[in-house]
Amino acid sequence: MDNKEHDWIDVNKGIIIKIPKLKFICGPAGIIIKKISEDIVGENYHIEEYPDRLELFVEMPGAKKDSIEIYSTERIVYIKAKLERKLPYRSEDYEFKIKLPYEIIPEESKAKYENGILNITLKRKVTPTKIKVD
């Protein structure tokens, strides 16, 4: 059986059903549902745009606050964090690479982690100028 041609694979008397973003592992012990992390990067955050800044909200439930590392260039934010304890739906630590829609000033960024949400305020490098209409 060629694994590439089928949506399911028989593995040691169990079955792996491949569905985008989820993996169902069915075996003698029951069913395990696992998110495939490489497919869901980008879905655990959103960006709000304002004239002078970007607000980045990243969902990281169970992350250790003191393990959060944030690095930034003018167009990309990198985030890493370790889990406080192993979660049933997540087996890996958090790691994000987020491309920004505008250039920012990394040195003027601020971050706050509360209730599983990391909020990063990023000051825009060039703020838009309002044009008067005559």
The first five atom37 places (N, CA, C, CB, O) and aatype in JSON, in Angstrom:
{
  "aatype": [12, 3, 2, 11, 6, 8, 3, 17, 9, 3, 19, 2, 11, 7, 9, 9, 9, 11, 9, 14, 11, 10, 11, 13, 9, 4, 7, 14, 0, 7, 9, 9, 9, 11, 11, 9, 15, 6, 3, 9, 19, 7, 6, 2, 18, 8, 9, 6, 6, 18, 14, 3, 1, 10, 6, 10, 13, 19, 6, 12, 14, 7, 0, 11, 11, 3, 15, 9, 6, 9, 18, 15, 16, 6, 1, 9, 19, 18, 9, 11, 0, 11, 10, 6, 1, 11, 10, 14, 18, 1, 15, 6, 3, 18, 6, 13, 11, 9, 11, 10, 14, 18, 6, 9, 9, 14, 6, 6, 15, 11, 0, 11, 18, 6, 2, 7, 9, 10, 2, 9, 16, 10, 11, 1, 11, 19, 16, 14, 16, 11, 9, 11, 19, 3],
  "atom_mask": [
    [1, 1, 1, 1, 1],
    [1, 1, 1, 1, 1],
    [1, 1, 1, 1, 1],
    [1, 1, 1, 1, 1],
    [1, 1, 1, 1, 1],
    [1, 1, 1, 1, 1],
    [1, 1, 1, 1, 1],
    [1, 1, 1, 1, 1],
    [1, 1, 1, 1, 1],
    [1, 1, 1, 1, 1],
    [1, 1, 1, 1, 1],
    [1, 1, 1, 1, 1],
    [1, 1, 1, 1, 1],
    [1, 1, 1, 0, 1],
    [1, 1, 1, 1, 1],
    [1, 1, 1, 1, 1],
    [1, 1, 1, 1, 1],
    [1, 1, 1, 1, 1],
    [1, 1, 1, 1, 1],
    [1, 1, 1, 1, 1],
    [1, 1, 1, 1, 1],
    [1, 1, 1, 1, 1],
    [1, 1, 1, 1, 1],
    [1, 1, 1, 1, 1],
    [1, 1, 1, 1, 1],
    [1, 1, 1, 1, 1],
    [1, 1, 1, 0, 1],
    [1, 1, 1, 1, 1],
    [1, 1, 1, 1, 1],
    [1, 1, 1, 0, 1],
    [1, 1, 1, 1, 1],
    [1, 1, 1, 1, 1],
    [1, 1, 1, 1, 1],
    [1, 1, 1, 1, 1],
    [1, 1, 1, 1, 1],
    [1, 1, 1, 1, 1],
    [1, 1, 1, 1, 1],
    [1, 1, 1, 1, 1],
    [1, 1, 1, 1, 1],
    [1, 1, 1, 1, 1],
    [1, 1, 1, 1, 1],
    [1, 1, 1, 0, 1],
    [1, 1, 1, 1, 1],
    [1, 1, 1, 1, 1],
    [1, 1, 1, 1, 1],
    [1, 1, 1, 1, 1],
    [1, 1, 1, 1, 1],
    [1, 1, 1, 1, 1],
    [1, 1, 1, 1, 1],
    [1, 1, 1, 1, 1],
    [1, 1, 1, 1, 1],
    [1, 1, 1, 1, 1],
    [1, 1, 1, 1, 1],
    [1, 1, 1, 1, 1],
    [1, 1, 1, 1, 1],
    [1, 1, 1, 1, 1],
    [1, 1, 1, 1, 1],
    [1, 1, 1, 1, 1],
    [1, 1, 1, 1, 1],
    [1, 1, 1, 1, 1],
    [1, 1, 1, 1, 1],
    [1, 1, 1, 0, 1],
    [1, 1, 1, 1, 1],
    [1, 1, 1, 1, 1],
    [1, 1, 1, 1, 1],
    [1, 1, 1, 1, 1],
    [1, 1, 1, 1, 1],
    [1, 1, 1, 1, 1],
    [1, 1, 1, 1, 1],
    [1, 1, 1, 1, 1],
    [1, 1, 1, 1, 1],
    [1, 1, 1, 1, 1],
    [1, 1, 1, 1, 1],
    [1, 1, 1, 1, 1],
    [1, 1, 1, 1, 1],
    [1, 1, 1, 1, 1],
    [1, 1, 1, 1, 1],
    [1, 1, 1, 1, 1],
    [1, 1, 1, 1, 1],
    [1, 1, 1, 1, 1],
    [1, 1, 1, 1, 1],
    [1, 1, 1, 1, 1],
    [1, 1, 1, 1, 1],
    [1, 1, 1, 1, 1],
    [1, 1, 1, 1, 1],
    [1, 1, 1, 1, 1],
    [1, 1, 1, 1, 1],
    [1, 1, 1, 1, 1],
    [1, 1, 1, 1, 1],
    [1, 1, 1, 1, 1],
    [1, 1, 1, 1, 1],
    [1, 1, 1, 1, 1],
    [1, 1, 1, 1, 1],
    [1, 1, 1, 1, 1],
    [1, 1, 1, 1, 1],
    [1, 1, 1, 1, 1],
    [1, 1, 1, 1, 1],
    [1, 1, 1, 1, 1],
    [1, 1, 1, 1, 1],
    [1, 1, 1, 1, 1],
    [1, 1, 1, 1, 1],
    [1, 1, 1, 1, 1],
    [1, 1, 1, 1, 1],
    [1, 1, 1, 1, 1],
    [1, 1, 1, 1, 1],
    [1, 1, 1, 1, 1],
    [1, 1, 1, 1, 1],
    [1, 1, 1, 1, 1],
    [1, 1, 1, 1, 1],
    [1, 1, 1, 1, 1],
    [1, 1, 1, 1, 1],
    [1, 1, 1, 1, 1],
    [1, 1, 1, 1, 1],
    [1, 1, 1, 1, 1],
    [1, 1, 1, 1, 1],
    [1, 1, 1, 0, 1],
    [1, 1, 1, 1, 1],
    [1, 1, 1, 1, 1],
    [1, 1, 1, 1, 1],
    [1, 1, 1, 1, 1],
    [1, 1, 1, 1, 1],
    [1, 1, 1, 1, 1],
    [1, 1, 1, 1, 1],
    [1, 1, 1, 1, 1],
    [1, 1, 1, 1, 1],
    [1, 1, 1, 1, 1],
    [1, 1, 1, 1, 1],
    [1, 1, 1, 1, 1],
    [1, 1, 1, 1, 1],
    [1, 1, 1, 1, 1],
    [1, 1, 1, 1, 1],
    [1, 1, 1, 1, 1],
    [1, 1, 1, 1, 1],
    [1, 1, 1, 1, 1]
  ],
  "atom_positions": [
    [[0.85, -1.18, 0.0], [0.0, 0.0, 0.0], [0.89, 1.24, 0.0], [-0.96, 0.0, 1.22], [1.77, 1.37, 0.85]],
    [[0.66, 2.11, -0.92], [1.42, 3.36, -1.0], [0.72, 4.41, -0.14], [1.57, 3.84, -2.47], [-0.41, 4.79, -0.43]],
    [[1.41, 4.88, 0.9], [0.8, 5.83, 1.84], [0.38, 7.14, 1.19], [1.76, 6.12, 2.96], [-0.53, 7.81, 1.68]],
    [[1.02, 7.51, 0.1], [0.72, 8.78, -0.53], [-0.6, 8.77, -1.28], [1.84, 9.16, -1.47], [-1.17, 9.82, -1.55]],
    [[-1.1, 7.57, -1.63], [-2.32, 7.48, -2.41], [-3.58, 7.38, -1.56], [-2.24, 6.31, -3.33], [-4.68, 7.46, -2.1]],
    [[-3.44, 7.2, -0.26], [-4.6, 6.94, 0.58], [-4.73, 7.96, 1.69], [-4.52, 5.55, 1.16], [-3.75, 8.59, 2.1]],
    [[-5.96, 8.13, 2.17], [-6.22, 9.04, 3.28], [-6.09, 8.34, 4.62], [-7.59, 9.65, 3.15], [-6.26, 8.98, 5.66]],
    [[-5.79, 7.07, 4.62], [-5.6, 6.34, 5.87], [-4.44, 5.38, 5.71], [-6.9, 5.58, 6.28], [-4.12, 4.97, 4.6]],
    [[-3.82, 5.03, 6.81], [-2.66, 4.14, 6.82], [-2.84, 3.15, 7.96], [-1.32, 4.93, 6.96], [-3.15, 3.55, 9.08]],
    [[-2.65, 1.85, 7.68], [-2.71, 0.83, 8.73], [-1.33, 0.78, 9.39], [-3.12, -0.58, 8.14], [-0.35, 0.45, 8.74]],
    [[-1.26, 1.1, 10.66], [0.01, 1.11, 11.38], [-0.13, 0.24, 12.62], [0.42, 2.56, 11.76], [-0.84, 0.59, 13.56]],
    [[0.57, -0.91, 12.62], [0.55, -1.82, 13.77], [-0.86, -2.09, 14.3], [1.4, -1.26, 14.9], [-1.14, -1.9, 15.48]],
    [[-1.74, -2.53, 13.41], [-3.13, -2.85, 13.75], [-3.94, -1.64, 14.18], [-3.16, -3.88, 14.85], [-5.02, -1.79, 14.76]],
    [[-3.45, -0.46, 13.9], [-4.2, 0.77, 14.16], [-4.36, 1.48, 12.84], [0.0, 0.0, 0.0], [-3.81, 1.05, 11.83]],
    [[-5.1, 2.53, 12.83], [-5.31, 3.28, 11.6], [-5.02, 4.75, 11.87], [-6.77, 3.09, 11.06], [-5.44, 5.3, 12.89]],
    [[-4.3, 5.38, 10.97], [-4.09, 6.83, 11.05], [-4.92, 7.45, 9.93], [-2.55, 7.21, 10.93], [-4.7, 7.14, 8.76]],
    [[-5.85, 8.31, 10.29], [-6.69, 8.99, 9.31], [-6.13, 10.4, 9.14], [-8.2, 9.02, 9.76], [-6.03, 11.15, 10.11]],
    [[-5.77, 10.75, 7.91], [-5.18, 12.06, 7.68], [-6.25, 13.05, 7.24], [-4.07, 11.96, 6.62], [-6.9, 12.87, 6.21]],
    [[-6.42, 14.1, 8.03], [-7.33, 15.2, 7.73], [-6.5, 16.47, 7.91], [-8.64, 15.19, 8.65], [-5.76, 16.57, 8.89]],
    [[-6.61, 17.44, 7.0], [-5.79, 18.65, 7.17], [-5.91, 19.24, 8.57], [-6.19, 19.7, 6.14], [-7.02, 19.43, 9.08]],
    [[-4.77, 19.52, 9.17], [-4.63, 20.15, 10.49], [-4.93, 19.24, 11.66], [-5.53, 21.33, 10.56], [-4.72, 19.64, 12.81]],
    [[-5.42, 18.02, 11.43], [-5.69, 17.08, 12.52], [-5.18, 15.71, 12.14], [-7.19, 17.03, 12.85], [-5.14, 15.36, 10.96]],
    [[-4.8, 14.94, 13.12], [-4.43, 13.55, 12.91], [-5.24, 12.72, 13.9], [-2.88, 13.33, 13.1], [-5.17, 12.94, 15.11]],
    [[-6.01, 11.77, 13.39], [-6.77, 10.85, 14.23], [-6.02, 9.53, 14.24], [-8.25, 10.68, 13.71], [-5.79, 8.93, 13.19]],
    [[-5.64, 9.06, 15.41], [-4.96, 7.78, 15.53], [-5.92, 6.83, 16.23], [-3.6, 7.91, 16.31], [-6.23, 7.01, 17.4]],
    [[-6.39, 5.81, 15.49], [-7.36, 4.85, 16.03], [-6.62, 3.54, 16.3], [-8.57, 4.63, 15.05], [-5.96, 3.01, 15.4]],
    [[-6.71, 3.04, 17.48], [-6.05, 1.79, 17.82], [-6.81, 1.05, 18.89], [0.0, 0.0, 0.0], [-7.91, 1.46, 19.26]],
    [[-6.23, -0.04, 19.38], [-6.91, -0.84, 20.4], [-7.25, -0.05, 21.66], [-6.04, -2.02, 20.77], [-8.22, -0.38, 22.34]],
    [[-6.48, 0.98, 21.98], [-6.71, 1.74, 23.2], [-7.74, 2.85, 23.03], [-5.41, 2.34, 23.69], [-8.18, 3.44, 24.01]],
    [[-8.13, 3.14, 21.81], [-9.1, 4.21, 21.58], [-8.65, 5.14, 20.47], [0.0, 0.0, 0.0], [-7.86, 4.75, 19.6]],
    [[-9.15, 6.36, 20.49], [-8.84, 7.34, 19.45], [-8.08, 8.5, 20.07], [-10.14, 7.84, 18.75], [-8.46, 9.02, 21.12]],
    [[-7.01, 8.9, 19.41], [-6.24, 10.06, 19.83], [-6.36, 11.09, 18.71], [-4.72, 9.7, 20.12], [-6.17, 10.77, 17.54]],
    [[-6.69, 12.32, 19.07], [-6.77, 13.4, 18.09], [-5.62, 14.35, 18.37], [-8.16, 14.15, 18.15], [-5.48, 14.84, 19.49]],
    [[-4.8, 14.6, 17.37], [-3.62, 15.46, 17.56], [-3.6, 16.54, 16.49], [-2.31, 14.62, 17.52], [-3.78, 16.25, 15.31]],
    [[-3.37, 17.79, 16.9], [-3.17, 18.87, 15.94], [-1.78, 18.7, 15.35], [-3.35, 20.28, 16.6], [-0.83, 18.37, 16.05]],
    [[-1.67, 18.94, 14.06], [-0.37, 18.88, 13.4], [0.18, 20.3, 13.41], [-0.47, 18.3, 11.94], [-0.3, 21.15, 12.67]],
    [[1.19, 20.55, 14.25], [1.63, 21.92, 14.51], [2.14, 22.65, 13.28], [2.71, 21.91, 15.55], [1.91, 23.85, 13.14]],
    [[2.83, 21.95, 12.38], [3.36, 22.66, 11.23], [2.26, 23.16, 10.3], [4.31, 21.77, 10.47], [2.49, 24.07, 9.5]],
    [[1.08, 22.58, 10.4], [-0.03, 23.03, 9.57], [-0.84, 24.14, 10.21], [-0.93, 21.87, 9.26], [-1.58, 24.84, 9.51]],
    [[-0.72, 24.34, 11.53], [-1.58, 25.32, 12.19], [-0.86, 26.62, 12.55], [-2.16, 24.73, 13.42], [-1.48, 27.54, 13.09]],
    [[0.43, 26.7, 12.24], [1.13, 27.95, 12.54], [0.46, 29.07, 11.77], [2.65, 27.84, 12.19], [0.22, 28.95, 10.56]],
    [[0.17, 30.14, 12.44], [-0.5, 31.26, 11.8], [-1.97, 31.34, 12.17], [0.0, 0.0, 0.0], [-2.58, 32.4, 12.02]],
    [[-2.54, 30.27, 12.65], [-3.95, 30.29, 13.01], [-4.14, 30.61, 14.49], [-4.58, 28.96, 12.69], [-5.27, 30.82, 14.92]],
    [[-3.08, 30.67, 15.26], [-3.19, 30.92, 16.7], [-2.88, 32.37, 17.04], [-2.26, 30.0, 17.47], [-2.56, 32.68, 18.19]],
    [[-2.95, 33.26, 16.07], [-2.69, 34.67, 16.34], [-3.52, 35.53, 15.38], [-1.18, 34.99, 16.2], [-3.98, 35.06, 14.34]],
    [[-3.68, 36.78, 15.76], [-4.25, 37.75, 14.82], [-3.61, 39.11, 15.06], [-5.79, 37.82, 14.96], [-3.11, 39.4, 16.14]],
    [[-3.66, 39.93, 14.02], [-3.04, 41.26, 14.05], [-4.13, 42.31, 13.86], [-1.94, 41.39, 12.96], [-4.94, 42.22, 12.93]],
    [[-4.14, 43.3, 14.74], [-5.03, 44.45, 14.58], [-4.17, 45.63, 14.14], [-5.81, 44.78, 15.92], [-3.12, 45.9, 14.72]],
    [[-4.62, 46.32, 13.1], [-3.86, 47.43, 12.54], [-4.45, 48.77, 12.97], [-3.81, 47.34, 11.02], [-5.67, 48.97, 12.9]],
    [[-3.59, 49.67, 13.42], [-3.95, 51.03, 13.79], [-3.0, 51.97, 13.06], [-3.88, 51.25, 15.36], [-1.95, 51.53, 12.6]],
    [[-3.35, 53.26, 12.93], [-2.48, 54.18, 12.19], [-1.04, 54.25, 12.73], [-3.07, 55.56, 12.21], [-0.1, 54.39, 11.95]],
    [[-0.87, 54.14, 14.05], [0.46, 54.3, 14.64], [1.09, 53.01, 15.14], [0.38, 55.27, 15.77], [2.25, 53.01, 15.56]],
    [[0.35, 51.9, 15.11], [0.88, 50.66, 15.7], [0.15, 49.43, 15.15], [0.76, 50.7, 17.24], [-0.88, 49.52, 14.5]],
    [[0.74, 48.29, 15.46], [0.12, 46.99, 15.23], [-0.05, 46.33, 16.59], [0.97, 46.09, 14.25], [0.84, 46.44, 17.43]],
    [[-1.17, 45.67, 16.81], [-1.39, 44.9, 18.03], [-1.43, 43.43, 17.61], [-2.73, 45.33, 18.78], [-2.27, 43.02, 16.82]],
    [[-0.51, 42.66, 18.15], [-0.4, 41.24, 17.83], [-0.88, 40.44, 19.03], [1.06, 40.85, 17.45], [-0.37, 40.61, 20.14]],
    [[-1.87, 39.57, 18.83], [-2.41, 38.73, 19.89], [-2.1, 37.28, 19.54], [-3.95, 38.95, 20.07], [-2.51, 36.78, 18.5]],
    [[-1.37, 36.6, 20.43], [-0.94, 35.22, 20.18], [-1.5, 34.33, 21.28], [0.6, 35.11, 20.12], [-1.29, 34.58, 22.46]],
    [[-2.23, 33.28, 20.88], [-2.78, 32.32, 21.84], [-1.7, 31.32, 22.23], [-4.02, 31.59, 21.24], [-1.19, 30.59, 21.38]],
    [[-1.36, 31.29, 23.52], [-0.34, 30.37, 24.03], [-0.76, 29.83, 25.39], [1.03, 31.07, 24.13], [-0.05, 30.05, 26.38]],
    [[-1.89, 29.13, 25.48], [-2.32, 28.62, 26.77], [-1.31, 27.63, 27.35], [-3.69, 27.95, 26.65], [-0.77, 26.79, 26.64]],
    [[-1.06, 27.75, 28.65], [-0.15, 26.84, 29.33], [1.32, 27.19, 29.19], [0.0, 0.0, 0.0], [2.17, 26.43, 29.66]],
    [[1.65, 28.32, 28.56], [3.05, 28.71, 28.41], [3.59, 29.27, 29.72], [3.22, 29.76, 27.28], [2.87, 29.95, 30.46]],
    [[4.87, 28.96, 30.02], [5.52, 29.55, 31.19], [5.86, 31.0, 30.84], [6.82, 28.74, 31.61], [6.54, 31.26, 29.85]],
    [[5.39, 31.93, 31.64], [5.61, 33.35, 31.36], [7.11, 33.68, 31.29], [4.94, 34.22, 32.43], [7.54, 34.42, 30.41]],
    [[7.89, 33.12, 32.21], [9.33, 33.44, 32.23], [10.12, 32.74, 31.13], [9.91, 33.07, 33.58], [11.32, 32.99, 30.98]],
    [[9.48, 31.87, 30.35], [10.19, 31.2, 29.26], [9.92, 31.85, 27.91], [9.79, 29.73, 29.2], [10.5, 31.46, 26.9]],
    [[9.04, 32.85, 27.89], [8.68, 33.48, 26.61], [9.84, 34.33, 26.11], [7.4, 34.35, 26.77], [10.36, 35.2, 26.81]],
    [[10.23, 34.07, 24.86], [11.29, 34.84, 24.2], [10.69, 35.45, 22.94], [12.55, 33.94, 23.86], [10.06, 34.75, 22.14]],
    [[10.9, 36.75, 22.76], [10.39, 37.45, 21.59], [11.56, 38.17, 20.92], [9.25, 38.45, 21.97], [12.29, 38.92, 21.57]],
    [[11.72, 37.93, 19.63], [12.74, 38.61, 18.84], [12.03, 39.24, 17.65], [13.88, 37.62, 18.38], [11.03, 38.71, 17.17]],
    [[12.55, 40.37, 17.18], [11.88, 41.03, 16.07], [12.85, 41.72, 15.15], [10.87, 42.02, 16.6], [13.87, 42.27, 15.57]],
    [[12.52, 41.67, 13.87], [13.15, 42.53, 12.88], [12.08, 43.56, 12.53], [13.67, 41.72, 11.59], [11.05, 43.63, 13.19]],
    [[12.32, 44.35, 11.5], [11.32, 45.35, 11.13], [10.05, 44.73, 10.53], [11.92, 46.33, 10.15], [9.0, 45.37, 10.54]],
    [[10.14, 43.49, 10.0], [8.98, 42.88, 9.34], [8.59, 41.5, 9.87], [9.25, 42.77, 7.89], [7.58, 40.95, 9.44]],
    [[9.37, 40.94, 10.81], [9.08, 39.59, 11.31], [9.22, 39.55, 12.82], [10.01, 38.54, 10.64], [10.17, 40.11, 13.38]],
    [[8.28, 38.87, 13.49], [8.35, 38.64, 14.93], [8.51, 37.13, 15.15], [7.07, 39.19, 15.68], [7.75, 36.33, 14.61]],
    [[9.51, 36.76, 15.96], [9.75, 35.37, 16.32], [9.4, 35.21, 17.8], [11.25, 34.95, 16.05], [9.81, 36.01, 18.63]],
    [[8.63, 34.17, 18.11], [8.22, 33.92, 19.5], [8.47, 32.47, 19.84], [6.71, 34.28, 19.71], [8.16, 31.57, 19.06]],
    [[9.06, 32.24, 21.03], [9.26, 30.89, 21.56], [8.78, 30.88, 22.99], [10.77, 30.44, 21.46], [8.92, 31.87, 23.7]],
    [[8.21, 29.76, 23.42], [7.8, 29.61, 24.82], [7.7, 28.13, 25.16], [6.45, 30.33, 25.09], [7.33, 27.31, 24.32]],
    [[8.05, 27.81, 26.4], [7.94, 26.43, 26.88], [6.6, 26.25, 27.58], [9.11, 26.07, 27.83], [6.06, 27.18, 28.18]],
    [[6.08, 25.04, 27.49], [4.83, 24.71, 28.19], [5.1, 24.54, 29.68], [4.19, 23.44, 27.61], [6.12, 23.97, 30.07]],
    [[4.19, 25.04, 30.49], [4.3, 24.88, 31.94], [4.14, 23.42, 32.32], [3.24, 25.74, 32.67], [4.84, 22.91, 33.2]],
    [[3.22, 22.76, 31.65], [3.02, 21.32, 31.83], [2.5, 20.77, 30.5], [2.03, 21.0, 33.01], [1.98, 21.52, 29.68]],
    [[2.65, 19.49, 30.31], [2.2, 18.86, 29.07], [0.68, 18.96, 28.97], [2.66, 17.39, 28.99], [-0.03, 18.64, 29.92]],
    [[0.19, 19.39, 27.82], [-1.24, 19.52, 27.59], [-1.71, 18.37, 26.69], [-1.58, 20.9, 26.94], [-0.95, 17.92, 25.83]],
    [[-2.93, 17.89, 26.89], [-3.4, 16.75, 26.1], [-3.5, 17.04, 24.6], [-4.74, 16.31, 26.6], [-3.39, 16.12, 23.79]],
    [[-3.69, 18.29, 24.23], [-3.84, 18.64, 22.82], [-2.59, 19.25, 22.21], [-4.99, 19.58, 22.65], [-2.58, 19.63, 21.04]],
    [[-1.52, 19.37, 23.01], [-0.29, 19.97, 22.51], [0.9, 19.28, 23.13], [-0.24, 21.49, 22.8], [1.04, 19.24, 24.35]],
    [[1.77, 18.73, 22.29], [2.93, 18.01, 22.8], [4.24, 18.78, 22.63], [3.05, 16.67, 22.11], [5.27, 18.39, 23.19]],
    [[4.19, 19.87, 21.88], [5.41, 20.62, 21.62], [5.33, 22.02, 22.23], [5.66, 20.72, 20.11], [4.25, 22.54, 22.49]],
    [[6.5, 22.62, 22.45], [6.54, 24.0, 22.92], [6.06, 24.92, 21.8], [7.99, 24.39, 23.39], [5.95, 24.5, 20.64]],
    [[5.78, 26.16, 22.15], [5.29, 27.12, 21.17], [6.46, 27.73, 20.39], [4.47, 28.23, 21.85], [7.51, 28.01, 20.95]],
    [[6.24, 27.91, 19.1], [7.23, 28.58, 18.26], [6.48, 29.22, 17.09], [8.33, 27.57, 17.76], [5.79, 28.54, 16.33]],
    [[6.63, 30.53, 16.95], [5.94, 31.27, 15.9], [6.94, 32.12, 15.12], [4.83, 32.16, 16.5], [7.9, 32.64, 15.68]],
    [[6.69, 32.26, 13.84], [7.39, 33.21, 12.98], [6.27, 33.96, 12.26], [8.42, 32.5, 11.95], [5.6, 33.4, 11.4]],
    [[6.08, 35.23, 12.63], [4.93, 35.99, 12.13], [5.42, 37.14, 11.26], [4.08, 36.52, 13.31], [6.16, 38.01, 11.7]],
    [[4.98, 37.13, 10.01], [5.32, 38.21, 9.08], [4.33, 39.35, 9.29], [5.29, 37.71, 7.59], [3.12, 39.15, 9.34]],
    [[4.87, 40.54, 9.4], [4.05, 41.73, 9.67], [3.69, 42.45, 8.38], [4.79, 42.69, 10.62], [4.46, 42.42, 7.42]],
    [[2.52, 43.09, 8.34], [2.1, 43.79, 7.13], [2.84, 45.11, 6.9], [0.63, 44.06, 7.18], [2.85, 45.63, 5.78]],
    [[3.46, 45.66, 7.95], [4.18, 46.93, 7.86], [5.48, 46.83, 8.63], [3.32, 48.1, 8.39], [5.64, 45.97, 9.49]],
    [[6.41, 47.72, 8.32], [7.65, 47.8, 9.1], [7.36, 48.41, 10.46], [8.73, 48.63, 8.35], [6.53, 49.31, 10.59]],
    [[8.06, 47.9, 11.47], [7.89, 48.4, 12.84], [9.24, 48.84, 13.38], [7.25, 47.32, 13.76], [10.28, 48.61, 12.76]],
    [[9.21, 49.46, 14.56], [10.44, 49.83, 15.27], [10.59, 48.83, 16.41], [10.39, 51.34, 15.81], [9.95, 48.99, 17.46]],
    [[11.41, 47.79, 16.24], [11.5, 46.72, 17.25], [11.84, 47.22, 18.66], [12.54, 45.73, 16.83], [11.32, 46.69, 19.64]],
    [[12.69, 48.23, 18.76], [13.13, 48.74, 20.07], [11.99, 49.38, 20.87], [14.24, 49.74, 19.89], [12.11, 49.52, 22.09]],
    [[10.92, 49.76, 20.22], [9.81, 50.42, 20.9], [8.61, 49.48, 21.11], [9.37, 51.64, 20.12], [7.49, 49.94, 21.34]],
    [[8.86, 48.18, 21.01], [7.78, 47.2, 21.19], [7.59, 46.86, 22.66], [8.08, 45.92, 20.4], [8.54, 46.92, 23.45]],
    [[6.36, 46.5, 23.02], [6.03, 46.11, 24.4], [5.22, 44.83, 24.33], [5.25, 47.24, 25.15], [4.47, 44.6, 23.38]],
    [[5.37, 43.98, 25.37], [4.63, 42.72, 25.4], [4.06, 42.45, 26.78], [5.53, 41.55, 24.97], [4.65, 42.83, 27.8]],
    [[2.9, 41.8, 26.8], [2.25, 41.43, 28.05], [1.62, 40.05, 27.86], [1.17, 42.5, 28.48], [0.98, 39.8, 26.84]],
    [[1.8, 39.16, 28.84], [1.21, 37.81, 28.78], [0.21, 37.66, 29.92], [2.31, 36.71, 28.87], [0.57, 37.81, 31.09]],
    [[-1.04, 37.36, 29.57], [-2.09, 37.25, 30.58], [-3.16, 36.28, 30.08], [-2.7, 38.64, 30.89], [-3.62, 36.36, 28.94]],
    [[-3.55, 35.36, 30.96], [-4.62, 34.4, 30.67], [-4.4, 33.63, 29.37], [-5.95, 35.12, 30.6], [-5.35, 33.39, 28.62]],
    [[-3.15, 33.24, 29.11], [-2.85, 32.44, 27.93], [-2.73, 33.21, 26.63], [0.0, 0.0, 0.0], [-2.56, 32.61, 25.57]],
    [[-2.83, 34.54, 26.7], [-2.73, 35.38, 25.5], [-1.53, 36.31, 25.63], [-4.04, 36.21, 25.28], [-1.4, 37.04, 26.61]],
    [[-0.65, 36.28, 24.62], [0.48, 37.2, 24.55], [0.05, 38.37, 23.67], [1.77, 36.5, 23.98], [-0.33, 38.18, 22.51]],
    [[0.1, 39.59, 24.22], [-0.27, 40.8, 23.48], [1.01, 41.6, 23.26], [-1.35, 41.65, 24.25], [1.66, 42.01, 24.22]],
    [[1.36, 41.81, 22.0], [2.56, 42.57, 21.66], [2.12, 43.84, 20.92], [3.55, 41.72, 20.78], [1.42, 43.76, 19.92]],
    [[2.55, 44.99, 21.43], [2.27, 46.27, 20.79], [3.52, 46.66, 20.01], [1.88, 47.39, 21.83], [4.61, 46.75, 20.57]],
    [[3.36, 46.88, 18.71], [4.47, 47.16, 17.81], [4.26, 48.53, 17.16], [4.61, 46.05, 16.72], [3.28, 48.73, 16.44]],
    [[5.17, 49.45, 17.41], [5.03, 50.8, 16.85], [5.42, 50.78, 15.37], [5.91, 51.82, 17.62], [6.47, 50.26, 15.0]],
    [[4.55, 51.34, 14.54], [4.82, 51.39, 13.11], [5.99, 52.33, 12.82], [3.57, 51.84, 12.33], [6.11, 53.39, 13.44]],
    [[6.83, 51.93, 11.89], [7.99, 52.74, 11.52], [7.55, 54.01, 10.79], [8.96, 51.93, 10.64], [8.05, 55.1, 11.08]],
    [[6.65, 53.87, 9.89], [6.14, 55.02, 9.15], [4.64, 55.04, 9.34], [6.53, 54.95, 7.62], [3.93, 54.12, 8.94]],
    [[4.17, 56.11, 9.97], [2.72, 56.21, 10.15], [2.12, 56.91, 8.95], [2.37, 56.97, 11.47], [2.71, 57.84, 8.4]],
    [[0.94, 56.48, 8.54], [0.33, 57.11, 7.37], [-0.03, 58.57, 7.65], [-0.91, 56.34, 6.95], [-0.37, 58.94, 8.77]],
    [[0.04, 59.37, 6.63], [-0.33, 60.78, 6.72], [-1.7, 60.97, 6.09], [0.73, 61.69, 6.04], [-1.95, 60.51, 4.98]],
    [[-2.57, 61.63, 6.81], [-3.9, 61.89, 6.29], [-3.82, 62.98, 5.23], [-4.89, 62.3, 7.43], [-3.16, 64.0, 5.41]],
    [[-4.49, 62.73, 4.13], [-4.49, 63.69, 3.02], [-5.82, 64.42, 3.01], [-4.23, 62.98, 1.66], [-6.9, 63.82, 3.0]],
    [[-5.72, 65.75, 3.02], [-6.93, 66.58, 3.02], [-7.56, 66.58, 1.63], [-6.6, 68.02, 3.48], [-6.87, 66.7, 0.62]],
    [[-8.86, 66.45, 1.62], [-9.59, 66.48, 0.35], [-10.23, 67.86, 0.2], [-10.68, 65.35, 0.29], [-10.96, 68.3, 1.08]],
    [[-9.96, 68.53, -0.91], [-10.53, 69.86, -1.19], [-11.83, 69.74, -1.93], [-9.55, 70.72, -1.99], [-12.45, 70.75, -2.25]]
  ]
}
